[in-house]
Short mmCIF file of C-alpha atoms and ligand atoms in Angstrom, two decimals:
data_model
loop_
_atom_site.label_atom_id
_atom_site.label_comp_id
_atom_site.label_asym_id
_atom_site.label_seq_id
_atom_site.Cartn_x
_atom_site.Cartn_y
_atom_site.Cartn_z
CA UNK A 200 -0.05 -0.05 0.02
CA UNK A 201 0.94 3.50 -0.45
CA UNK A 202 0.13 5.79 2.53
CA UNK A 203 -1.34 9.21 1.65
CA UNK A 204 -2.93 12.11 3.42
CA UNK A 205 -5.61 14.62 2.45
CA UNK A 206 -4.65 18.20 1.84
CA UNK A 207 -7.30 20.90 1.03
CA UNK A 208 -4.75 23.29 -0.84
CA UNK A 209 -3.18 26.43 0.14
CA UNK A 210 -6.05 27.48 2.40
CA UNK A 211 -5.71 24.43 4.55
CA UNK A 212 -4.46 25.19 8.01
CA UNK A 213 -2.97 21.79 7.91
CA UNK A 214 0.14 22.75 5.76
CA UNK A 215 2.15 20.48 3.50
CA UNK A 216 5.16 21.15 5.81
CA UNK A 217 3.19 19.57 8.76
CA UNK A 218 1.96 16.69 6.75
CA UNK A 219 5.52 15.88 5.72
CA UNK A 220 6.47 15.25 9.39
CA UNK A 221 3.92 12.45 9.80
CA UNK A 222 6.23 9.31 9.55
CA UNK A 223 5.59 7.20 6.52
CA UNK A 224 3.46 9.75 4.46
CA UNK A 225 4.75 10.06 0.93
CA UNK A 226 1.64 10.92 -0.99
CA UNK A 227 -0.87 13.78 -1.08
CA UNK A 228 -4.43 13.45 -1.86
CA UNK A 229 -5.97 16.77 -3.23
CA UNK A 230 -7.95 18.59 -5.75
CA UNK A 231 -8.33 22.01 -7.36
CA UNK A 232 -11.20 23.63 -5.39
CA UNK A 233 -11.87 26.80 -7.21
CA UNK A 234 -12.88 25.61 -10.70
CA UNK A 235 -16.69 25.42 -10.98
CA UNK A 236 -17.99 21.89 -11.02
CA UNK A 237 -18.32 20.67 -14.53
CA UNK A 238 -15.48 22.83 -16.11
CA UNK A 239 -12.33 21.37 -17.47
CA UNK A 240 -9.24 21.50 -15.15
CA UNK A 241 -6.51 23.00 -17.14
CA UNK A 242 -3.17 21.30 -17.21
CA UNK A 243 -1.33 24.35 -16.03
CA UNK A 244 -3.46 24.40 -12.80
CA UNK A 245 -2.80 20.67 -12.23
CA UNK A 246 0.91 21.10 -12.71
CA UNK A 247 0.94 23.98 -10.43
CA UNK A 248 -0.59 21.72 -7.67
CA UNK A 249 1.74 19.02 -8.47
CA UNK A 250 4.78 21.27 -8.30
CA UNK A 251 3.67 22.78 -4.99
CA UNK A 252 3.41 19.31 -3.46
CA UNK A 253 6.69 18.16 -4.89
CA UNK A 254 8.51 21.32 -3.65
CA UNK A 255 7.37 20.24 -0.21
CA UNK A 256 8.87 16.76 -0.59
CA UNK A 257 5.94 14.69 -1.41
CA UNK A 258 3.98 13.55 -4.48
CA UNK A 259 0.58 14.14 -5.74
CA UNK A 260 -0.93 10.73 -5.64
CA UNK A 261 -4.70 10.80 -5.80
CA UNK A 262 -7.16 13.44 -6.96
CA UNK A 263 -10.18 13.61 -4.47
CA UNK A 264 -12.48 14.48 -6.11
CA UNK A 265 -13.14 15.44 -9.63
CA UNK A 266 -16.82 16.31 -8.97
CA UNK A 267 -19.60 15.05 -11.16
CA UNK A 268 -21.99 17.82 -12.37
CA UNK A 269 -25.53 17.51 -11.22
CA UNK A 270 -26.77 17.45 -14.88
CA UNK A 271 -24.96 14.18 -15.24
CA UNK A 272 -26.57 12.64 -12.24
CA UNK A 273 -30.01 13.91 -13.16
CA UNK A 274 -29.33 12.94 -16.82
CA UNK A 275 -30.54 16.05 -18.56
CA UNK A 276 -29.45 19.58 -19.29
CA UNK A 277 -25.91 19.73 -20.57
CA UNK A 278 -24.77 16.21 -19.50
CA UNK A 279 -22.87 15.50 -22.68
CA UNK A 280 -20.91 18.80 -22.52
CA UNK A 281 -20.11 17.97 -18.83
CA UNK A 282 -19.14 14.54 -19.59
CA UNK A 283 -16.92 15.64 -22.42
CA UNK A 284 -15.24 18.12 -20.02
CA UNK A 285 -14.84 15.34 -17.44
CA UNK A 286 -12.91 13.24 -20.01
CA UNK A 287 -10.70 16.31 -20.93
CA UNK A 288 -9.93 16.74 -17.23
CA UNK A 289 -8.89 13.10 -16.97
CA UNK A 290 -6.62 13.51 -19.90
CA UNK A 291 -4.94 16.50 -18.34
CA UNK A 292 -4.55 14.61 -15.09
CA UNK A 293 -2.97 11.76 -16.89
CA UNK A 294 -0.61 14.12 -18.63
CA UNK A 295 0.51 15.25 -15.21
CA UNK A 296 1.11 11.64 -14.11
CA UNK A 297 -2.03 11.13 -12.01
CA UNK A 298 -3.19 7.47 -12.17
CA UNK A 299 -6.03 7.52 -9.61
CA UNK A 300 -9.16 9.64 -9.40
CA UNK A 301 -11.78 9.57 -6.69
CA UNK A 302 -15.35 10.78 -7.19
CA UNK A 303 -18.77 10.08 -5.97
CA UNK A 304 -22.35 10.01 -7.40
CA UNK A 305 -24.34 11.33 -4.39
CA UNK A 306 -27.12 13.72 -5.44
CA UNK A 307 -26.69 17.23 -4.23
CA UNK A 308 -24.97 16.57 -0.99
CA UNK A 309 -21.67 14.81 -0.25
CA UNK A 310 -21.12 13.35 3.24
CA UNK A 311 -23.74 14.63 5.80
CA UNK A 312 -23.79 14.85 9.51
CA UNK A 313 -26.08 16.36 12.15
CA UNK A 314 -23.37 17.86 14.25
CA UNK A 315 -19.88 18.87 13.40
CA UNK A 316 -18.43 19.21 16.95
CA UNK A 317 -20.17 16.83 19.29
CA UNK A 318 -18.32 16.78 22.69
CA UNK A 319 -16.94 13.35 23.66
CA UNK A 320 -16.26 12.29 27.31
CA UNK A 321 -12.48 12.42 26.72
CA UNK A 322 -12.70 16.28 25.90
CA UNK A 323 -12.29 15.81 22.07
CA UNK A 324 -15.10 16.43 19.68
CA UNK A 325 -16.13 14.66 16.53
CA UNK A 326 -18.63 14.61 13.76
CA UNK A 327 -21.83 12.76 14.54
CA UNK A 328 -24.96 11.67 12.62
CA UNK A 329 -28.36 11.41 14.22
CA UNK A 330 -31.17 10.35 11.87
CA UNK A 331 -33.93 12.08 13.81
CA UNK A 332 -31.99 15.40 13.77
CA UNK A 333 -31.23 15.09 10.12
CA UNK A 334 -34.89 14.34 9.34
CA UNK A 335 -35.91 17.64 11.09
CA UNK A 336 -33.34 19.57 9.02
CA UNK A 337 -34.39 21.85 6.04
CA UNK A 338 -31.61 21.62 3.46
CA UNK A 339 -32.84 24.94 2.22
CA UNK A 340 -32.13 26.74 5.41
CA UNK A 341 -28.43 26.34 5.07
CA UNK A 342 -28.11 25.19 8.78
CA UNK A 343 -25.07 23.06 8.09
CA UNK A 344 -22.18 23.44 5.75
CA UNK A 345 -19.70 20.50 5.43
CA UNK A 346 -16.26 20.67 3.67
CA UNK A 347 -17.38 18.41 0.93
CA UNK A 348 -20.52 20.30 -0.03
CA UNK A 349 -20.71 22.49 -3.17
CA UNK A 350 -21.21 25.90 -1.69
CA UNK A 351 -22.02 27.63 -4.88
CA UNK A 352 -25.83 27.04 -4.63
CA UNK A 353 -28.25 29.85 -4.04
CA UNK A 354 -31.34 29.09 -2.21
CA UNK A 355 -33.30 29.13 -5.51
CA UNK A 356 -30.91 27.01 -7.43
CA UNK A 357 -30.96 24.40 -4.54
CA UNK A 358 -34.75 24.38 -4.37
CA UNK A 359 -34.97 23.80 -8.15
CA UNK A 360 -32.53 20.99 -8.05
CA UNK A 361 -34.22 19.32 -5.16
CA UNK A 362 -37.50 19.64 -7.00
CA UNK A 363 -35.94 18.03 -10.18
CA UNK A 364 -34.80 15.10 -8.04
CA UNK A 365 -38.39 14.31 -7.01
CA UNK A 366 -38.84 12.55 -10.30
CA UNK A 367 -35.59 10.70 -10.35
CA UNK A 368 -35.73 7.18 -8.92
CA UNK A 369 -32.86 4.95 -7.85
CA UNK A 370 -33.21 3.14 -11.09
CA UNK A 371 -32.97 6.51 -13.13
CA UNK A 372 -29.77 7.29 -11.16
CA UNK A 373 -28.46 3.85 -12.04
CA UNK A 374 -29.11 4.57 -15.67
CA UNK A 375 -27.49 7.93 -15.43
CA UNK A 376 -24.45 6.43 -13.88
CA UNK A 377 -23.98 3.86 -16.48
CA UNK A 378 -24.32 6.55 -19.28
CA UNK A 379 -21.55 8.40 -17.47
CA UNK A 380 -19.30 5.36 -17.03
CA UNK A 381 -19.87 4.16 -20.62
CA UNK A 382 -18.35 7.45 -21.89
CA UNK A 383 -15.74 8.22 -19.13
CA UNK A 384 -14.12 4.78 -18.44
CA UNK A 385 -13.26 4.35 -22.14
CA UNK A 386 -11.21 7.42 -21.76
CA UNK A 387 -9.82 6.35 -18.33
CA UNK A 388 -8.57 3.15 -19.87
CA UNK A 389 -6.90 4.97 -22.75
CA UNK A 390 -5.11 7.32 -20.54
CA UNK A 391 -4.63 4.79 -17.81
CA UNK A 392 -6.27 6.57 -14.92
CA UNK A 393 -8.02 4.36 -12.35
CA UNK A 394 -11.43 5.64 -11.50
CA UNK A 395 -12.50 5.00 -7.82
CA UNK A 396 -16.10 5.77 -6.79
CA UNK A 397 -16.62 6.67 -3.24
CA UNK A 398 -19.58 5.18 -1.42
CA UNK A 399 -22.46 7.29 -0.24
CA UNK A 400 -22.19 8.63 3.31
CA UNK A 401 -24.29 7.68 5.04
CA UNK A 402 -25.18 4.83 2.89
CA UNK A 403 -28.97 5.48 2.88
CA UNK A 404 -31.32 7.98 1.38
CA UNK A 405 -31.33 11.46 2.99
CA UNK A 406 -33.70 14.49 2.27
CA UNK A 407 -35.67 12.19 0.01
CA UNK A 408 -32.80 11.96 -2.40
CA UNK A 409 -31.83 8.61 -4.10
CA UNK A 410 -28.51 6.95 -2.98
CA UNK A 411 -27.18 3.78 -4.66
CA UNK A 412 -23.56 3.12 -3.81
CA UNK A 413 -24.49 1.78 -0.46
CA UNK A 414 -23.80 -2.09 0.10
CA UNK A 415 -22.30 -5.14 -1.31
CA UNK A 416 -25.08 -5.99 -3.81
CA UNK A 417 -24.92 -2.45 -5.11
CA UNK A 418 -21.08 -2.38 -5.33
CA UNK A 419 -21.33 -5.51 -7.34
CA UNK A 420 -23.90 -4.07 -9.57
CA UNK A 421 -21.78 -1.01 -9.94
CA UNK A 422 -18.65 -2.95 -10.95
CA UNK A 423 -20.61 -4.94 -13.63
CA UNK A 424 -21.94 -1.77 -15.25
CA UNK A 425 -18.63 -1.44 -16.86
CA UNK A 426 -16.41 -4.39 -16.29
CA UNK A 427 -12.83 -2.90 -16.35
CA UNK A 428 -10.10 -2.53 -13.87
CA UNK A 429 -10.35 1.22 -14.53
CA UNK A 430 -13.83 1.26 -13.15
CA UNK A 431 -13.01 0.78 -9.50
CA UNK A 432 -13.77 1.65 -5.93
CA UNK A 433 -12.60 3.97 -3.06
CA UNK A 434 -13.63 1.70 -0.24
CA UNK A 435 -14.43 3.95 2.65
CA UNK A 436 -14.79 1.80 5.81
CA UNK A 437 -16.51 4.66 7.71
CA UNK A 438 -19.05 5.43 5.03
CA UNK A 439 -20.12 1.73 4.50
CA UNK A 440 -19.51 0.59 8.00
CA UNK A 441 -22.32 2.62 9.67
CA UNK A 442 -24.74 0.10 8.19
CA UNK A 443 -24.13 -2.91 10.43
CA UNK A 444 -25.11 -5.15 7.44
CA UNK A 445 -21.96 -4.10 5.66
CA UNK A 446 -19.00 -6.32 6.59
CA UNK A 447 -16.01 -4.18 5.40
CA UNK A 448 -13.55 -7.12 5.80
CA UNK A 449 -15.71 -9.17 3.43
CA UNK A 450 -15.95 -6.24 1.08
CA UNK A 451 -12.10 -6.03 1.01
CA UNK A 452 -11.62 -9.67 0.12
CA UNK A 453 -14.63 -9.67 -2.43
CA UNK A 454 -13.51 -6.55 -4.38
CA UNK A 455 -9.79 -6.50 -3.72
CA UNK A 456 -8.78 -6.27 -7.35
CA UNK A 457 -11.03 -3.37 -8.06
CA UNK A 458 -10.24 -1.24 -5.00
CA UNK A 459 -7.83 1.39 -5.91
CA UNK A 460 -8.07 3.64 -2.91
CA UNK A 461 -8.79 2.72 0.63
CA UNK A 462 -10.23 5.12 3.28
CA UNK A 463 -9.78 3.91 6.87
CA UNK A 464 -12.05 5.45 9.31
CA UNK A 465 -13.62 4.02 12.53
CA UNK A 466 -17.18 4.87 13.61
CA UNK A 467 -19.15 3.96 16.58
CA UNK A 468 -22.75 2.93 16.05
CA UNK A 469 -24.78 4.48 18.71
CA UNK A 470 -28.42 3.56 17.51
CA UNK A 471 -30.29 2.74 14.60
CA UNK A 472 -29.05 5.10 11.80
CA UNK A 473 -27.01 7.00 14.41
CA UNK A 474 -23.22 7.08 14.71
CA UNK A 475 -20.23 9.00 16.02
CA UNK A 476 -16.93 9.27 14.24
CA UNK A 477 -14.27 7.52 16.45
CA UNK A 478 -10.53 7.37 16.76
CA UNK A 479 -8.98 4.82 14.40
CA UNK A 480 -8.03 2.22 16.85
CA UNK A 481 -10.28 -0.86 16.72
CA UNK A 482 -11.44 -0.66 20.38
CA UNK A 483 -12.59 2.98 19.94
CA UNK A 484 -15.39 2.13 17.51
CA UNK A 485 -17.58 -0.44 15.96
CA UNK A 486 -15.35 -1.49 13.08
CA UNK A 487 -12.48 -4.09 13.36
CA UNK A 488 -9.83 -1.82 11.89
CA UNK A 489 -7.19 -4.40 12.60
CA UNK A 490 -9.22 -6.96 10.56
CA UNK A 491 -9.80 -4.58 7.68
CA UNK A 492 -6.11 -3.65 7.52
CA UNK A 493 -5.27 -7.29 7.66
CA UNK A 494 -7.61 -8.08 4.88
CA UNK A 495 -5.91 -5.47 2.66
CA UNK A 496 -2.50 -7.02 3.72
CA UNK A 497 -3.65 -10.60 2.93
CA UNK A 498 -4.81 -9.43 -0.42
CA UNK A 499 -1.32 -7.89 -1.18
CA UNK A 500 -3.08 -4.39 -1.66
CA UNK A 501 -0.80 -2.11 -3.48
CA UNK A 502 -3.18 0.90 -3.98
CA UNK A 503 -3.35 4.17 -2.15
CA UNK A 504 -4.61 4.25 1.47
CA UNK A 505 -5.34 7.25 3.69
CA UNK A 506 -6.69 7.77 7.19
CA UNK A 507 -10.23 9.34 6.89
CA UNK A 508 -11.92 11.83 9.02
CA UNK A 509 -10.51 12.39 12.55
CA UNK A 510 -11.72 13.90 15.80
CA UNK A 511 -10.50 17.26 17.01
CA UNK A 512 -8.12 16.75 19.80
CA UNK A 513 -5.62 18.77 21.71
CA UNK A 514 -7.78 21.91 21.21
CA UNK A 515 -7.32 22.02 17.55
CA UNK A 516 -9.82 23.85 15.46
CA UNK A 517 -10.20 23.65 11.63
CA UNK A 518 -12.08 21.83 8.94
CA UNK A 519 -14.49 19.46 10.47
CA UNK A 520 -13.07 15.93 10.13
CA UNK A 521 -9.81 17.19 8.64
CA UNK A 522 -7.69 18.38 11.42
CA UNK A 523 -3.95 17.16 11.62
CA UNK A 524 -3.65 15.55 14.99
CA UNK A 525 -6.14 12.61 14.89
CA UNK A 526 -5.67 11.98 11.37
CA UNK A 527 -1.92 11.84 11.98
CA UNK A 528 -2.42 9.32 14.89
CA UNK A 529 -4.62 7.35 12.48
CA UNK A 530 -1.81 7.22 9.93
CA UNK A 531 0.69 6.03 12.42
CA UNK A 532 -1.66 3.44 13.81
CA UNK A 533 -2.36 1.95 10.29
CA UNK A 534 1.38 2.03 9.36
CA UNK A 535 2.12 0.22 12.68
CA UNK A 536 -0.42 -2.43 11.90
CA UNK A 537 1.06 -2.84 8.43
CA UNK A 538 4.55 -3.16 9.74
CA UNK A 539 3.45 -5.81 12.23
CA UNK A 540 1.61 -7.69 9.48
CA UNK A 541 4.78 -7.51 7.12
CA UNK A 542 7.10 -8.68 9.85
CA UNK A 543 4.81 -11.65 10.93
CA UNK A 544 4.52 -12.55 7.29
CA UNK A 545 8.28 -12.52 6.81
CA UNK A 546 8.93 -14.43 10.03
CA UNK A 547 6.44 -17.14 8.99
CA UNK A 548 8.32 -17.75 5.85
C1 LIG B 191 -15.39 12.40 2.63
C2 LIG B 191 -15.95 12.82 1.35
O1 LIG B 191 -15.37 10.18 3.52
C3 LIG B 191 -14.72 10.96 2.76
O2 LIG B 191 -13.69 10.71 2.29
O3 LIG B 191 -14.62 13.15 3.30
O4 LIG B 191 -16.06 14.15 1.19
C4 LIG B 191 -15.25 12.31 0.06
O5 LIG B 191 -14.07 12.93 -0.07
C5 LIG B 191 -15.87 12.40 -1.19
O6 LIG B 191 -17.28 11.89 -1.08
C6 LIG B 191 -15.36 11.60 -2.36
O7 LIG B 191 -15.85 12.02 -3.49
MN1 LIG B 192 -14.11 8.37 2.80
#
């Protein structure tokens, strides 16, 4: 595996200089954040990002994410132009040496939580999700803003979009995803960029919007929509793991050859459709992080891996889920497990 760490660009309080000091991190996961969704990423901008990261002593490993325009998900409007733009962006990324791109197909909202800084008994705080609170929220009121959400909507454009989704079923979304893959994966194959879809978070419908990248059967269906190694997965343990029916270790074994990017995050299930984000260590949450890392090790996983969201600890403030300290602890923990697994394997031989 190749250990990476997410960086939100020049405005990120977690600087590249700090990330470089985390032992074992060689790669950066990043994106260009100021290009409107759907427009082509120019090669010069990609090179600028790459050069900044290399000047700090690391490499640009994965793009997370190249966002998919809503017209592609709803299957109307300008989708063909946006798909053509997406393909251009992939070609430019390939020219810059990028070989892995993460994206998601969640309508309107990326990952969603009910509280961004819930106080935990140990004095840290974390993101939590409480279904009842979310059901009471009105997405038009702008009560929450998360790092992954597109902030360019006005109240009117958001209203129109939510209205449009009322007539889009899960099956429609599957069809629109297939339409996208049929065009984009062909290009990804040509330029050798591995596409890695991120699961929906949480993996169930919110605000009445359809969500389909949610469980094993749907991941299987997704991979069959376009059967190519370039049509792959970002396996996010925390996103899928909040549904107790999803066995992450089993998913790693089942889809190993199609997982290009591993997100490791622990979560603690606190009730039905309710969870807290937890420290990475197995005993801190509901997921067997050791078992998951071992599954990757057993499969000889050579893809990219990163710690996912962390808590805010030691008084840190910043982007919810994306502080330095807890994610750094997560990195070191995963690296420690990996080293132990490597050594045990060597000694057994
Ligand atoms: C999240 C997402 O779990 C995660 O990694 O932080 O924002 C994720 O980056 C996107 O859904 C990927 O497209
Ligand atoms: Mn993730």
